[in-house]
mmCIF file of C-alpha atoms in Angstrom:
data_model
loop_
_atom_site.group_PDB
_atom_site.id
_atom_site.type_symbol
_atom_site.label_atom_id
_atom_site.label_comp_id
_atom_site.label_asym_id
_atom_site.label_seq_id
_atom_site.Cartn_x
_atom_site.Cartn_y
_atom_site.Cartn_z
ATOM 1 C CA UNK A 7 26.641 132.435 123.150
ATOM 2 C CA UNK A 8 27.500 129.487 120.700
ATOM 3 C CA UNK A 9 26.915 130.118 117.242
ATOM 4 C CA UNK A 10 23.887 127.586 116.115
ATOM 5 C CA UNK A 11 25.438 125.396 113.224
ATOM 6 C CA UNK A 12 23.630 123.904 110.357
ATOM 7 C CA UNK A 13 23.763 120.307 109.825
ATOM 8 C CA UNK A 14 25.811 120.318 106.482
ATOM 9 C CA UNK A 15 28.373 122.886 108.320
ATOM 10 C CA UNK A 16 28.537 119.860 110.960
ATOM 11 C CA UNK A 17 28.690 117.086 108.506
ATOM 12 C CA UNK A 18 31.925 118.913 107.067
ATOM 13 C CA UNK A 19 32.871 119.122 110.747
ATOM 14 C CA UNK A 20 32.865 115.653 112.192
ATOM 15 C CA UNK A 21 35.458 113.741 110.760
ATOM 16 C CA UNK A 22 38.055 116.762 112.153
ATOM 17 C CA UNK A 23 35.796 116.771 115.750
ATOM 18 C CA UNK A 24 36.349 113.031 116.118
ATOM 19 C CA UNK A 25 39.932 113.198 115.367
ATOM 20 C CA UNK A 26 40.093 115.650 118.121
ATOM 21 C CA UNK A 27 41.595 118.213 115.564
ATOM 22 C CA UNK A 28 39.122 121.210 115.955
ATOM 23 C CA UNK A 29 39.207 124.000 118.215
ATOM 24 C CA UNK A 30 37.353 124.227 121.611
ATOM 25 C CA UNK A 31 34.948 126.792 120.343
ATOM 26 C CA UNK A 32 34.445 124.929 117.175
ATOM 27 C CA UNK A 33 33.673 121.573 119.494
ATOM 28 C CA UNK A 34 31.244 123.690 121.802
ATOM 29 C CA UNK A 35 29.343 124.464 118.318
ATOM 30 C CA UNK A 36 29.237 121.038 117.063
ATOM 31 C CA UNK A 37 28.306 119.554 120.794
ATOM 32 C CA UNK A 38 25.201 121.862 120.569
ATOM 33 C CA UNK A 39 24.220 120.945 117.440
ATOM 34 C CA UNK A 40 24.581 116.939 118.207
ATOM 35 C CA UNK A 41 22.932 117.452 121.216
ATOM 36 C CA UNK A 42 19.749 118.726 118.990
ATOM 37 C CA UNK A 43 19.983 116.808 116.263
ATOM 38 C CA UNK A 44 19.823 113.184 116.468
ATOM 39 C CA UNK A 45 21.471 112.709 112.132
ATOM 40 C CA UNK A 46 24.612 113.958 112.757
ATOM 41 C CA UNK A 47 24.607 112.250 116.429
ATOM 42 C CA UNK A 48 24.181 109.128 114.604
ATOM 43 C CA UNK A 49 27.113 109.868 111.705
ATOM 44 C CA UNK A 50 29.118 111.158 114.887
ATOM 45 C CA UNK A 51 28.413 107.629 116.129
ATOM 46 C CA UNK A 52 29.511 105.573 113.499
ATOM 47 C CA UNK A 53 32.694 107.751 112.336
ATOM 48 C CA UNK A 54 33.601 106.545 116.443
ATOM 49 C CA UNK A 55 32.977 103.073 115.368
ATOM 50 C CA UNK A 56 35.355 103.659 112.399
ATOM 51 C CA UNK A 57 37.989 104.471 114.447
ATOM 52 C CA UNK A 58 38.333 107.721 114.959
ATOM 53 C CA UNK A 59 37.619 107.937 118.643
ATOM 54 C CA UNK A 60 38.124 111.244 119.771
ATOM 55 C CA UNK A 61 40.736 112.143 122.256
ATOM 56 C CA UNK A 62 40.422 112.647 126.570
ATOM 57 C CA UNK A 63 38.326 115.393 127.413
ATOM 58 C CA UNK A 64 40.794 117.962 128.511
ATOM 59 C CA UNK A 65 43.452 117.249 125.963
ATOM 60 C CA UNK A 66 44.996 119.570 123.516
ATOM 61 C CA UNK A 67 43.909 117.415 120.515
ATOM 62 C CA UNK A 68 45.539 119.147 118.170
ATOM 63 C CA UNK A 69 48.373 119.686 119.907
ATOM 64 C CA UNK A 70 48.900 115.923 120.562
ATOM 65 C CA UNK A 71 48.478 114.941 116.951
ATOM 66 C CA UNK A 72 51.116 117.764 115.730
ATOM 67 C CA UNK A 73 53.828 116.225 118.442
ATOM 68 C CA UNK A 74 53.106 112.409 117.355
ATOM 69 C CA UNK A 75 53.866 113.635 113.549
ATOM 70 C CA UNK A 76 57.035 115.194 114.914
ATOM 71 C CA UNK A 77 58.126 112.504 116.815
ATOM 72 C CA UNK A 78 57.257 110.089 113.703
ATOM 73 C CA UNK A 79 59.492 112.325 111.725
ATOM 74 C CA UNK A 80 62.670 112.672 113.955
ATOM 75 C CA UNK A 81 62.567 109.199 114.012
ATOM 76 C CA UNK A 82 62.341 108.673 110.091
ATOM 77 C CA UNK A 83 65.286 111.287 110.233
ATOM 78 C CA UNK A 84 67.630 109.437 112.716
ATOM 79 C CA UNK A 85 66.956 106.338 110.904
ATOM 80 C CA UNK A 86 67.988 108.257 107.542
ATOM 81 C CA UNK A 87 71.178 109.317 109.226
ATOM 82 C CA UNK A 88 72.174 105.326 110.444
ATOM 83 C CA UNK A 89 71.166 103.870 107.093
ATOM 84 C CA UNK A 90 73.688 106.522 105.531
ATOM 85 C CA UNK A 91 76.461 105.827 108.234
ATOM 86 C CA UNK A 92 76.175 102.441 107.357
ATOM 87 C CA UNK A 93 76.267 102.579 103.751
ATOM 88 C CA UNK A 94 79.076 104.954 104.099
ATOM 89 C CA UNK A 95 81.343 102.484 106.704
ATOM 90 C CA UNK A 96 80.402 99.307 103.976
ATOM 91 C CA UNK A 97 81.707 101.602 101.222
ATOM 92 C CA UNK A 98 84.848 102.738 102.979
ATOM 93 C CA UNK A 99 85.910 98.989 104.003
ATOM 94 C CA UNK A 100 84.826 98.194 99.858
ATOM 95 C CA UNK A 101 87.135 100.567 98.901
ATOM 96 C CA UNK A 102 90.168 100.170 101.683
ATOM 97 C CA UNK A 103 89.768 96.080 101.430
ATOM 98 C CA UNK A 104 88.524 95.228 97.995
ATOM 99 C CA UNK A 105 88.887 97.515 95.207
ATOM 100 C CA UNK A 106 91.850 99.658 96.529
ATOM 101 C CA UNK A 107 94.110 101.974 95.195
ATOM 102 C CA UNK A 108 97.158 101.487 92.142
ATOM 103 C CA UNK A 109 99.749 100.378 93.543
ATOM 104 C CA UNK A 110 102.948 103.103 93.266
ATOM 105 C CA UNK A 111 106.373 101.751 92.714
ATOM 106 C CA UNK A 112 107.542 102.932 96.121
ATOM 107 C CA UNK A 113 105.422 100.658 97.391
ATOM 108 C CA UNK A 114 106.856 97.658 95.676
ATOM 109 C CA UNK A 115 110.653 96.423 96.248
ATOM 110 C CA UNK A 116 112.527 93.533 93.867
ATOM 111 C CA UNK A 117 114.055 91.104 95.732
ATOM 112 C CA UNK A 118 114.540 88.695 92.335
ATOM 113 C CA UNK A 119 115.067 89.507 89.418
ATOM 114 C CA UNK A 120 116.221 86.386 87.558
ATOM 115 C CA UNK A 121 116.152 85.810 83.451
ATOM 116 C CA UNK A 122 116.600 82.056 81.896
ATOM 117 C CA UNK A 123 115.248 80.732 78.572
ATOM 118 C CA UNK A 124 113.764 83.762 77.454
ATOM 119 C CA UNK A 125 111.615 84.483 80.408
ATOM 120 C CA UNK A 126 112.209 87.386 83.158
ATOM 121 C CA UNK A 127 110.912 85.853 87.132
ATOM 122 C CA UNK A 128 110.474 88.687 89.106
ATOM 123 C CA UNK A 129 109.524 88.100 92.991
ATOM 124 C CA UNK A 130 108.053 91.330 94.340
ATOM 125 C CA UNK A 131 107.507 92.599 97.738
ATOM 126 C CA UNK A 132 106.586 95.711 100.112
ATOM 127 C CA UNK A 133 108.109 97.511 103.037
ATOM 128 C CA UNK A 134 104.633 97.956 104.118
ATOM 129 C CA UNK A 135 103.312 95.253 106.354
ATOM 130 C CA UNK A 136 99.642 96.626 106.499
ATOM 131 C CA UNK A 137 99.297 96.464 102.893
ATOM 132 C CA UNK A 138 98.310 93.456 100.218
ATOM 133 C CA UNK A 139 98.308 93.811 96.164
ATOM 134 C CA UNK A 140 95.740 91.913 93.661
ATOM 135 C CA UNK A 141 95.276 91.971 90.083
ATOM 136 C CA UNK A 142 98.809 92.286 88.358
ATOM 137 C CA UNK A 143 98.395 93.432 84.923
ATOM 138 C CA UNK A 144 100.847 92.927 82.248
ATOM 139 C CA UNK A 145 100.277 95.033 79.267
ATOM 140 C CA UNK A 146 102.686 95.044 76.160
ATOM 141 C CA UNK A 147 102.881 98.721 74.557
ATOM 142 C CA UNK A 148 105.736 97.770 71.441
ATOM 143 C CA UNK A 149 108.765 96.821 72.971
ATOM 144 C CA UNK A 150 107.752 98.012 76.886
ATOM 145 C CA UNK A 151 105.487 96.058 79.176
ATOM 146 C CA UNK A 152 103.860 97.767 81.713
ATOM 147 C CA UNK A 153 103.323 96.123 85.149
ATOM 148 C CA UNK A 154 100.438 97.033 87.251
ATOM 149 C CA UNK A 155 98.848 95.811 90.245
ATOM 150 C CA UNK A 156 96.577 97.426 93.095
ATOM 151 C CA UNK A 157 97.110 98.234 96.790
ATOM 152 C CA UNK A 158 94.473 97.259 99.423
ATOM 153 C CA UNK A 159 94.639 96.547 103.363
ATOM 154 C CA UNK A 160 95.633 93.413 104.392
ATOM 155 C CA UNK A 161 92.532 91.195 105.304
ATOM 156 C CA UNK A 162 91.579 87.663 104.844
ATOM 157 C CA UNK A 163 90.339 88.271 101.375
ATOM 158 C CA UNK A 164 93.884 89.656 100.344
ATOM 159 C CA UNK A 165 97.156 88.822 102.383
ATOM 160 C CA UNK A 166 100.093 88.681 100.163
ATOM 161 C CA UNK A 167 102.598 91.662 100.797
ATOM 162 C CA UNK A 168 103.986 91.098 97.307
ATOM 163 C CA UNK A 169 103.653 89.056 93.953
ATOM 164 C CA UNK A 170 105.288 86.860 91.445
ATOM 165 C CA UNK A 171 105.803 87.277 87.444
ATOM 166 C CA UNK A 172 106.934 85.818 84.510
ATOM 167 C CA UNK A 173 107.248 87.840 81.893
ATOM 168 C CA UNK A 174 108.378 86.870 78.431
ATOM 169 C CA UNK A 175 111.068 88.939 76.778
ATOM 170 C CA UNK A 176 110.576 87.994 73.427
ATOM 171 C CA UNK A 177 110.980 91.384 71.391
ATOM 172 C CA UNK A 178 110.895 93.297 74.966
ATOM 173 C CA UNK A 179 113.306 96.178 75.934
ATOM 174 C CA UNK A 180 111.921 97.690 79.068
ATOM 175 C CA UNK A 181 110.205 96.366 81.778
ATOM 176 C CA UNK A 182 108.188 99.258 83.967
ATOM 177 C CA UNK A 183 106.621 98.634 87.083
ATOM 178 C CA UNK A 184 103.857 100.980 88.543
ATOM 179 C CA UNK A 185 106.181 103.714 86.588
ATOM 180 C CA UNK A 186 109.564 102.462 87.244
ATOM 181 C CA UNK A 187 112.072 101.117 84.913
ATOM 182 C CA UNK A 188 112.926 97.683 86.306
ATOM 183 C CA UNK A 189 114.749 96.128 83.497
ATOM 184 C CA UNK A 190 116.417 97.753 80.333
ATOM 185 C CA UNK A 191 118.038 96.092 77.389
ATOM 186 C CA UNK A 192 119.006 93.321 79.714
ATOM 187 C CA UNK A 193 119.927 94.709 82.948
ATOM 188 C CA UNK A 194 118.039 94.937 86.260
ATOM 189 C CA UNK A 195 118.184 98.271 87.223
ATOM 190 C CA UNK A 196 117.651 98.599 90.715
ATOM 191 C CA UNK A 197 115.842 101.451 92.742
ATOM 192 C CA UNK A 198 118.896 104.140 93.459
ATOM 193 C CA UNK A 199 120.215 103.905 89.689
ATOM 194 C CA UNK A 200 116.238 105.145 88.692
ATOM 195 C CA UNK A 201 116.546 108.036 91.386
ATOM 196 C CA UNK A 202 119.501 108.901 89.920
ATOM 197 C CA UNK A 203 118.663 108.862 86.344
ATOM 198 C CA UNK A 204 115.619 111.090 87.669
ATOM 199 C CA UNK A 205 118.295 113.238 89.156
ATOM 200 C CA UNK A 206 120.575 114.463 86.303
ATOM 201 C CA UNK A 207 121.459 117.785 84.838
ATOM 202 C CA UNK A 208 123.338 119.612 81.749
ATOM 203 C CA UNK A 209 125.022 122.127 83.787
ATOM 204 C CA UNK A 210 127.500 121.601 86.886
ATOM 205 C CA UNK A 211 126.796 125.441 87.634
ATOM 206 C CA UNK A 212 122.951 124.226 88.792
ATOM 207 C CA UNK A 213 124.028 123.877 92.131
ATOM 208 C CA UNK A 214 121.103 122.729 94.000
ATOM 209 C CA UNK A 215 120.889 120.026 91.062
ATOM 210 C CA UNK A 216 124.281 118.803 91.947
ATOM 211 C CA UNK A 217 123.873 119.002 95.063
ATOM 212 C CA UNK A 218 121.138 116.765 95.052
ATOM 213 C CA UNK A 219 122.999 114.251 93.470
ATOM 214 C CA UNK A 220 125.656 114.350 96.128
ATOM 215 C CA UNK A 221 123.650 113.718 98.469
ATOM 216 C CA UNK A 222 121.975 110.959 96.638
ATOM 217 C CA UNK A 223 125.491 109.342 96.560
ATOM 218 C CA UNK A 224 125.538 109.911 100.615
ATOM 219 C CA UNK A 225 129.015 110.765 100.132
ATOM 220 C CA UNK A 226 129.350 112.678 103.686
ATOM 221 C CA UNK A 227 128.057 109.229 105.266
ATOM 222 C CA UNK A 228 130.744 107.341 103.466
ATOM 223 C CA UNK A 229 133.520 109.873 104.444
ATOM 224 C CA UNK A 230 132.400 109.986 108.098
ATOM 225 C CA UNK A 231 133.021 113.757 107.485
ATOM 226 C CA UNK A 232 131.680 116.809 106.664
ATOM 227 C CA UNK A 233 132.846 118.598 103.782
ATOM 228 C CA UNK A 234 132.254 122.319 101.557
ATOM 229 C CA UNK A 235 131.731 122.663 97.948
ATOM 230 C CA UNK A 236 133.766 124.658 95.705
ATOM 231 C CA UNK A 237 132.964 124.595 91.559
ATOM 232 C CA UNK A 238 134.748 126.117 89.166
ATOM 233 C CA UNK A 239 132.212 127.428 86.051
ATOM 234 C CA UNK A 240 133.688 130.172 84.875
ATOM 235 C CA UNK A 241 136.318 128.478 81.741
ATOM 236 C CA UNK A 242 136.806 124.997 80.782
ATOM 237 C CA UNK A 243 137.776 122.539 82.707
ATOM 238 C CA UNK A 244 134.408 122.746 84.783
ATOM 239 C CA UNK A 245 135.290 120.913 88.426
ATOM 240 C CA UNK A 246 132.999 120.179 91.369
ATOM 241 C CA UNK A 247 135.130 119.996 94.269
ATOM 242 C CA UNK A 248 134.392 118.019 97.644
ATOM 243 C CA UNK A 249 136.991 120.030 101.075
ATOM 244 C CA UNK A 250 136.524 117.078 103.369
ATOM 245 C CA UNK A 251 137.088 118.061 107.106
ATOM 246 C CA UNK A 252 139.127 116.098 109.803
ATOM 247 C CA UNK A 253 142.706 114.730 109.270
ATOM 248 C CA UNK A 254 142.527 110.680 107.732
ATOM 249 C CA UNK A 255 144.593 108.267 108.771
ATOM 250 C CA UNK A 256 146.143 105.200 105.992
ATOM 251 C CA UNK A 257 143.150 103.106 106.328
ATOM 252 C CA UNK A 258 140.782 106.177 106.043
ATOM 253 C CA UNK A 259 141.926 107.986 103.263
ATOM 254 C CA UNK A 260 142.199 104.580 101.031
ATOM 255 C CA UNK A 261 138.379 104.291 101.836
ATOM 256 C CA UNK A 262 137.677 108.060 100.843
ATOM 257 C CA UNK A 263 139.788 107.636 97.604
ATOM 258 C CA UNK A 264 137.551 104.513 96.863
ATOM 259 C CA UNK A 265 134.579 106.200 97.519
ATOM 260 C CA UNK A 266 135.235 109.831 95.694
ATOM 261 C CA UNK A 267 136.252 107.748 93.038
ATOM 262 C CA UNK A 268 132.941 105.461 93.261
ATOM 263 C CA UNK A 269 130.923 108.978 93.493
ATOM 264 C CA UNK A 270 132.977 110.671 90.921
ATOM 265 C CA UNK A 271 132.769 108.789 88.301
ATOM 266 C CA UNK A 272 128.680 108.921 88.547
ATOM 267 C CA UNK A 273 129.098 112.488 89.029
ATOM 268 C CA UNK A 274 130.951 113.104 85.423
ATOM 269 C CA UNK A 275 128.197 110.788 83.929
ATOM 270 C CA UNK A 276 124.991 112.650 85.588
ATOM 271 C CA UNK A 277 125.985 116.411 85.259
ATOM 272 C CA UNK A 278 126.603 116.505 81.358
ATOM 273 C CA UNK A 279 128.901 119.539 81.272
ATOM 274 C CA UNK A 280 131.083 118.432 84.248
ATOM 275 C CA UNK A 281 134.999 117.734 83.446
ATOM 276 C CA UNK A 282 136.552 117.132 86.668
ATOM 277 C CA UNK A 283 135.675 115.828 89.743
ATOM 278 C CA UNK A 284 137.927 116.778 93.031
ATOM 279 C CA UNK A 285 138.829 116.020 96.325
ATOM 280 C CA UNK A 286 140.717 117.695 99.182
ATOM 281 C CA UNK A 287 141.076 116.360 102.648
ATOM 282 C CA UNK A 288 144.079 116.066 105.351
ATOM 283 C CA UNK A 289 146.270 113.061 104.604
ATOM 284 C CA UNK A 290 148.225 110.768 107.492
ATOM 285 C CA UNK A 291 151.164 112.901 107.428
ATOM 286 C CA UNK A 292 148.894 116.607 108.230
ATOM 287 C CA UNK A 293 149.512 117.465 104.328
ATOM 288 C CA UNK A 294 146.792 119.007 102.375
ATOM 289 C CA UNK A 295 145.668 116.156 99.791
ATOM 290 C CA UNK A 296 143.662 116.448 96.588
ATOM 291 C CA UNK A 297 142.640 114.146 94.027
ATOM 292 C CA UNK A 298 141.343 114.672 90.611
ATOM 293 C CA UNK A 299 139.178 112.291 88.668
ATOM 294 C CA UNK A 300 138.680 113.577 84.762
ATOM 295 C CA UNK A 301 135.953 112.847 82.427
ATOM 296 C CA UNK A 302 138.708 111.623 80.091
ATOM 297 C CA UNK A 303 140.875 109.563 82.759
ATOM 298 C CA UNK A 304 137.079 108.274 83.855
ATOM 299 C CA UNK A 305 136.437 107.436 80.075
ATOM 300 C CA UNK A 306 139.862 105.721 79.584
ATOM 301 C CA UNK A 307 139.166 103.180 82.389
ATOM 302 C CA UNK A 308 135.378 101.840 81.557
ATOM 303 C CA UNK A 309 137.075 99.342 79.149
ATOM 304 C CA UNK A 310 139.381 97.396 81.770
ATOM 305 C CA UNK A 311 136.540 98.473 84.512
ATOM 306 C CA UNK A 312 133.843 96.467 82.402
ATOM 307 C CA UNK A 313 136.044 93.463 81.403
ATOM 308 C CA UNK A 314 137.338 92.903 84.537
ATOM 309 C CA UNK A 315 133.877 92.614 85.910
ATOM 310 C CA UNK A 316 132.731 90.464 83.091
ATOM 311 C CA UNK A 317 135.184 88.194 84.946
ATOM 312 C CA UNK A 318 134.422 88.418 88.094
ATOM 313 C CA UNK A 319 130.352 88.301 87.470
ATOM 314 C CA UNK A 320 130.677 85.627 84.384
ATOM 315 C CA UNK A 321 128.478 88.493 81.970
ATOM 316 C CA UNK A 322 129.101 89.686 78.446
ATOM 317 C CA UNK A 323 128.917 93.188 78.880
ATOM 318 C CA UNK A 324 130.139 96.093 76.582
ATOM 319 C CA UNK A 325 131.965 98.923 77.726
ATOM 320 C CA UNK A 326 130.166 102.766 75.738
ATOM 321 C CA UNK A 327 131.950 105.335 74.219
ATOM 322 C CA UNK A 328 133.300 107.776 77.421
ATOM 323 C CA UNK A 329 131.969 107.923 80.695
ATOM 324 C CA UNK A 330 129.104 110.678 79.275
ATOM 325 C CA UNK A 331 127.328 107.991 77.399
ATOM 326 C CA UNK A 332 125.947 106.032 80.715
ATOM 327 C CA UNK A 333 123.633 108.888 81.600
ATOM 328 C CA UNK A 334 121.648 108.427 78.350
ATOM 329 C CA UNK A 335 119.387 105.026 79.894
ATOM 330 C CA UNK A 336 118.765 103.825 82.869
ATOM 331 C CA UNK A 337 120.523 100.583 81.477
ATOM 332 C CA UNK A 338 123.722 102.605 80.932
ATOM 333 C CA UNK A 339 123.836 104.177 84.340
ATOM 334 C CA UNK A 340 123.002 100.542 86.080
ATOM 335 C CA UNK A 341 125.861 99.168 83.950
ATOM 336 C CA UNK A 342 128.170 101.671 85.338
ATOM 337 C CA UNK A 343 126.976 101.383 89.034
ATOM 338 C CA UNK A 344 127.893 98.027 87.929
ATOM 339 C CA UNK A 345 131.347 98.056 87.095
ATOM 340 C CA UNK A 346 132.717 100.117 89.801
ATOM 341 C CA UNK A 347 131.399 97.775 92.710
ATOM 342 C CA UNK A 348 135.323 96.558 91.488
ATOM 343 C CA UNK A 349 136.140 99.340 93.225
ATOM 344 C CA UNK A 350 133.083 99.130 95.811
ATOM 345 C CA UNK A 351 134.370 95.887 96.621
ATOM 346 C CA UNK A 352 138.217 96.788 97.451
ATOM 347 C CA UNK A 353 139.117 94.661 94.448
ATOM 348 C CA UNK A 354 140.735 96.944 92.527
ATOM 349 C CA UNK A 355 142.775 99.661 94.692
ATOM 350 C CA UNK A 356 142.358 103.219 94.540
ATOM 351 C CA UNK A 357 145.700 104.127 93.502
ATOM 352 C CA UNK A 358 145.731 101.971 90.587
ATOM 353 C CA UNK A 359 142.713 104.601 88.948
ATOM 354 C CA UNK A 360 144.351 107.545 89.865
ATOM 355 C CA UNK A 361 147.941 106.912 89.002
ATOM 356 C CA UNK A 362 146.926 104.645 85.667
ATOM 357 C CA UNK A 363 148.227 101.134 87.148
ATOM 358 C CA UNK A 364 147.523 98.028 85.774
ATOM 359 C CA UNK A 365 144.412 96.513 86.425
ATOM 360 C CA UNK A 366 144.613 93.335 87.528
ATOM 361 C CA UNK A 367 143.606 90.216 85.832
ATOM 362 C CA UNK A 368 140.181 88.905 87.643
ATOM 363 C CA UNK A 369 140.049 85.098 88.205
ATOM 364 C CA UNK A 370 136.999 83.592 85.748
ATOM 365 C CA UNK A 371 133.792 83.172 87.479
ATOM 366 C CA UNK A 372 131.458 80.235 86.645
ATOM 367 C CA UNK A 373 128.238 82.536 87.309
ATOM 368 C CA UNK A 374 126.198 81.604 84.137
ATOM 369 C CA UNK A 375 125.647 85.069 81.928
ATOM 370 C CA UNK A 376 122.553 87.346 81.825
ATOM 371 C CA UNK A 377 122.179 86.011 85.765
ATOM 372 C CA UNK A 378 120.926 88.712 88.079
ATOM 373 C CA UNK A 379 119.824 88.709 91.941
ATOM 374 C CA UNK A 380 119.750 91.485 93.909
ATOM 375 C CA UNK A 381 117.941 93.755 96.803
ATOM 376 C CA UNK A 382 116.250 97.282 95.098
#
């Protein structure tokens, strides 16, 4: 039996009952009451005219409106999720092709490097063929200016692997790009003289120091051989020793003379307490061989070493007091890396070093001074 309903119970009713929202023994109520009562008939009436027509007979009204709000929502949700996809994606390509990264100076190789009038051209580019730079900074801290510049993906907004700079030196000492010293009290230093200078060490009894340094100096790729380390720390003279295996023929051990001697003299100028560089290997004949390269034989030689490539190279440079003092700048160790490509360069002979010859006079060289071009 329905319970009877009055007609301002009904009146509450409707608007849910033509919406199809109420229950079926809430419906068989307000159907009894219409049925008797021709008011709320009408109201019922005109609510339907509003729009709110009431659902199939049958249907689970409720029901039905609870799964169109559902699907309304997954729908608002999904579109949520693509909106945020997509503004993710636009902000990833923003950042990979437009704003970037700083560029790092292992990115960045000199190729030029060339000073006239006063003003330092430097023509940069990158090992990295995916990669573009934009906005080179120059900014002037007292005597240093720092270089800066940032790294994107190549695209058609940025395509240039590299850049271009002139840089005045007035009152400038050291050039740094993206943290690398690129030019020092007028030299270009290039990019294994910095590794090096980041490479040095007070004591010759640091062994995995040294021995980074070694290998630095790939000195078993210019031997062609391997070879042992012995050091001697306990008294002074301190030596680092190099045992070279395999027997050397003429030709051979004049190229490992050159070498150990290109090597050693970097080695007495990077490890600050070293005195003696050495070298033992198997000579032509099947004797035992070794060579000795001191700190103060080293020191002795910078003088005629630095003239003679003044000569050669038409520069103005000045030799510094013993072969310790070129580990103090990056400028001093460049200058020596500079001097020994006499020896580098078969120009002046082995033997003449380690015997104390006579250096030869170099033939004057027309290649205007302060004049630098070379591959970092």
């Amino acid at each position: 039996m329905h319970t009877e309903l009055t007609c301002a119970i009904v009146r509450d009713l409707l608007p849910s009952y033509v919406e199809g929202l109420t229950s079926p023994e809430t419906n068989a109520a307000v159907a009894a009451h219409l049925s008797s009562c021709p008011d709320c008939s009408a109201l019922r009436d005109r609510l339907a005219e509003a729009g709110r027509v009431p659902a199939p007979p049958g249907e689970n009204r409720q029901g039905g409106y609870l799964k169109k709000g559902k699907r309304k929502s997954w729908k608002r949700a999904a579109a949520a999720v693509v909106c945020t996809l997509i503004a993710a994606a636009a902000g990833l390509a923003l950042k990979l092709f437009v704003i970037g990264t700083p560029a790092q100076e292992q990115e960045l190789t000199v190729i030029q490097c060339q000073e006239t009038d006063g003003v330092l051209s430097l023509s940069l580019s990158t090992p990295l063929s995916a990669s573009a730079y934009w906005d080179w900074q120059t900014e002037r801290e007292g005597d240093t200016v720092q270089i800066s510049a940032r790294s994107v993906l190549v695209s058609p907004l940025f395509s240039e692997g590299g850049g271009h700079l002139d840089i005045s030196l007035d009152g400038v000492r050291e050039i740094d790009l993206c943290g690398r010293v690129i030019w020092q009290d007028g030299v270009s230093i290039d990019r294994q003289t910095w590794e090096l200078c980041n490479l040095k060490t007070p004591y010759v009894g640091n062994a995995p120091a040294v021995g980074r340094i070694a290998q630095a100096l790939d000195l078993q790729g210019m031997s062609g051989n391997t070879y042992t380390v012995q050091m001697h720390t306990s008294s002074r003279p301190y030596r680092w020793t190099a045992n070279f295996s395999g027997q050397y023929d003429a030709v051979a051990e004049q190229a490992l003379n050159r070498d150990m001697l290109w090597a050693g003299f970097q080695l007495l100028a990077l490890v600050e307490n070293l005195d003696e560089v050495s070298w033992t290997y198997t000579g032509p004949d099947g004797a035992s061989q070794t060579r000795v390269l001191t700190a103060e034989d080293a020191g002795s030689r910078l003088e005629t070493l630095t003239q003679t490539y003044n000569r050669l190279n038409g520069t103005s440079r000045t030799a510094l007091e013993g072969i310790k003092a070129y580990r103090d700048t990056p400028a001093g160790l460049q200058q020596l890396r500079d001097i020994l490509k006499c020896l580098e360069s078969g120009y002046i002979s082995d033997t003449v070093i380690l015997d104390e010859g006579d250096i030869p006079d170099a033939p004057a060289s027309s290649a205007p001074d302060g004049a630098y071009h070379f591959v970092s």
